[in-house]
Amino acid sequence: MPRWTLNVSSWSIALKHFLFLFIGTLLLFGLLAWLNLKDAEQLFRKQVVSDSEIIIDRTNLYLNAYLDNVQSILLMLRERPDLLDEDKEGEAIELLRQYAGQN
């Protein structure tokens, strides 16, 4: 049964030099690629969090404006208690549409 052994001493100096430089360069590029990947991942996470915060802030402003409009309409309706009568339903609907158009 033949035995496969690594007999480095019988290799030529050029082959040893090539393998040493190849492995060293490969390790260096691998390390640089890994570090670059980690930096890119961290930057991507920061960007996603920042974008999410901006979207949440804008949504919050939109909801606040919407609720302010609803509150304004309710305050305007409070000034007209006569609209709650059953026979003034059409006038109430028209007034609500007018208030919604303004706001």
Coordinates of C-alpha atoms in Angstrom, one line a residue:
M1 CA 0.0 0.0 0.0
P2 CA 1.6 3.3 -1.1
R3 CA 1.9 6.0 1.5
W4 CA 1.4 9.5 0.5
T5 CA 3.6 11.8 2.5
L6 CA 4.4 15.4 2.0
N7 CA 8.2 15.6 1.5
V8 CA 8.7 19.3 1.3
S9 CA 12.5 19.1 1.4
S10 CA 12.6 17.5 -2.1
W11 CA 10.7 20.5 -3.7
S12 CA 12.5 23.1 -5.6
I13 CA 13.1 26.6 -4.1
A14 CA 10.9 28.2 -6.7
L15 CA 7.9 25.9 -5.8
K16 CA 8.4 26.6 -2.1
H17 CA 8.6 30.3 -2.7
F18 CA 5.5 30.3 -4.9
L19 CA 3.4 28.3 -2.4
F20 CA 4.5 30.6 0.5
L21 CA 3.6 33.7 -1.4
F22 CA 0.4 32.3 -2.7
I23 CA -0.8 31.2 0.7
G24 CA 0.3 34.4 2.3
T25 CA -1.5 36.5 -0.3
L26 CA -4.6 34.4 -0.1
L27 CA -4.7 34.8 3.6
L28 CA -4.2 38.5 3.4
F29 CA -6.9 39.0 0.8
G30 CA -9.2 36.7 2.7
L31 CA -8.7 38.8 5.9
L32 CA -9.3 42.0 4.0
A33 CA -12.5 40.7 2.4
W34 CA -13.8 39.5 5.8
L35 CA -13.1 42.8 7.4
N36 CA -14.7 44.7 4.5
L37 CA -17.8 42.4 4.8
K38 CA -18.1 43.1 8.5
D39 CA -17.8 46.9 7.9
A40 CA -20.4 46.8 5.1
E41 CA -22.8 44.7 7.3
Q42 CA -22.5 47.2 10.1
L43 CA -23.0 50.2 7.8
F44 CA -26.1 48.5 6.2
R45 CA -27.6 47.9 9.7
K46 CA -27.1 51.5 10.6
Q47 CA -28.7 52.7 7.4
V48 CA -31.7 50.4 7.9
V49 CA -32.2 51.6 11.4
S50 CA -31.8 55.3 10.3
D51 CA -34.3 54.8 7.5
S52 CA -36.8 53.1 9.8
E53 CA -36.6 55.9 12.3
I54 CA -37.2 58.5 9.6
I55 CA -40.3 56.5 8.4
I56 CA -41.6 56.2 11.9
D57 CA -41.2 59.9 12.5
R58 CA -43.0 60.8 9.3
T59 CA -45.8 58.4 10.1
N60 CA -46.1 59.9 13.6
L61 CA -46.4 63.4 12.1
Y62 CA -49.0 62.2 9.6
L63 CA -51.1 60.6 12.4
N64 CA -50.8 63.7 14.6
A65 CA -52.0 65.9 11.7
Y66 CA -54.9 63.5 11.0
L67 CA -55.9 63.4 14.7
D68 CA -55.7 67.2 14.9
N69 CA -58.0 67.4 11.9
V70 CA -60.5 65.1 13.5
Q71 CA -60.4 67.0 16.7
S72 CA -61.0 70.3 14.8
I73 CA -64.0 68.8 13.1
L74 CA -65.4 67.6 16.4
L75 CA -64.9 71.0 17.9
M76 CA -66.7 72.6 15.0
L77 CA -69.6 70.1 15.4
R78 CA -69.8 70.9 19.1
E79 CA -70.8 74.4 18.2
R80 CA -73.9 73.1 16.3
P81 CA -75.8 70.8 18.7
D82 CA -78.9 71.4 16.6
L83 CA -77.5 69.0 14.0
L84 CA -78.2 66.0 16.3
D85 CA -81.9 66.2 15.6
E86 CA -83.3 63.4 13.4
D87 CA -84.7 65.7 10.7
K88 CA -81.4 67.5 10.1
E89 CA -79.4 64.5 9.0
G90 CA -78.9 65.8 5.5
E91 CA -77.6 69.1 6.7
A92 CA -75.3 67.3 9.2
I93 CA -73.9 65.2 6.4
E94 CA -73.4 68.2 4.2
L95 CA -71.7 70.1 7.0
L96 CA -69.4 67.2 7.7
R97 CA -68.4 67.0 4.1
Q98 CA -67.7 70.7 4.1
Y99 CA -65.5 70.4 7.2
A100 CA -63.7 67.4 5.7
G101 CA -63.0 69.4 2.6
Q102 CA -61.5 72.3 4.6
N103 CA -59.3 70.0 6.7

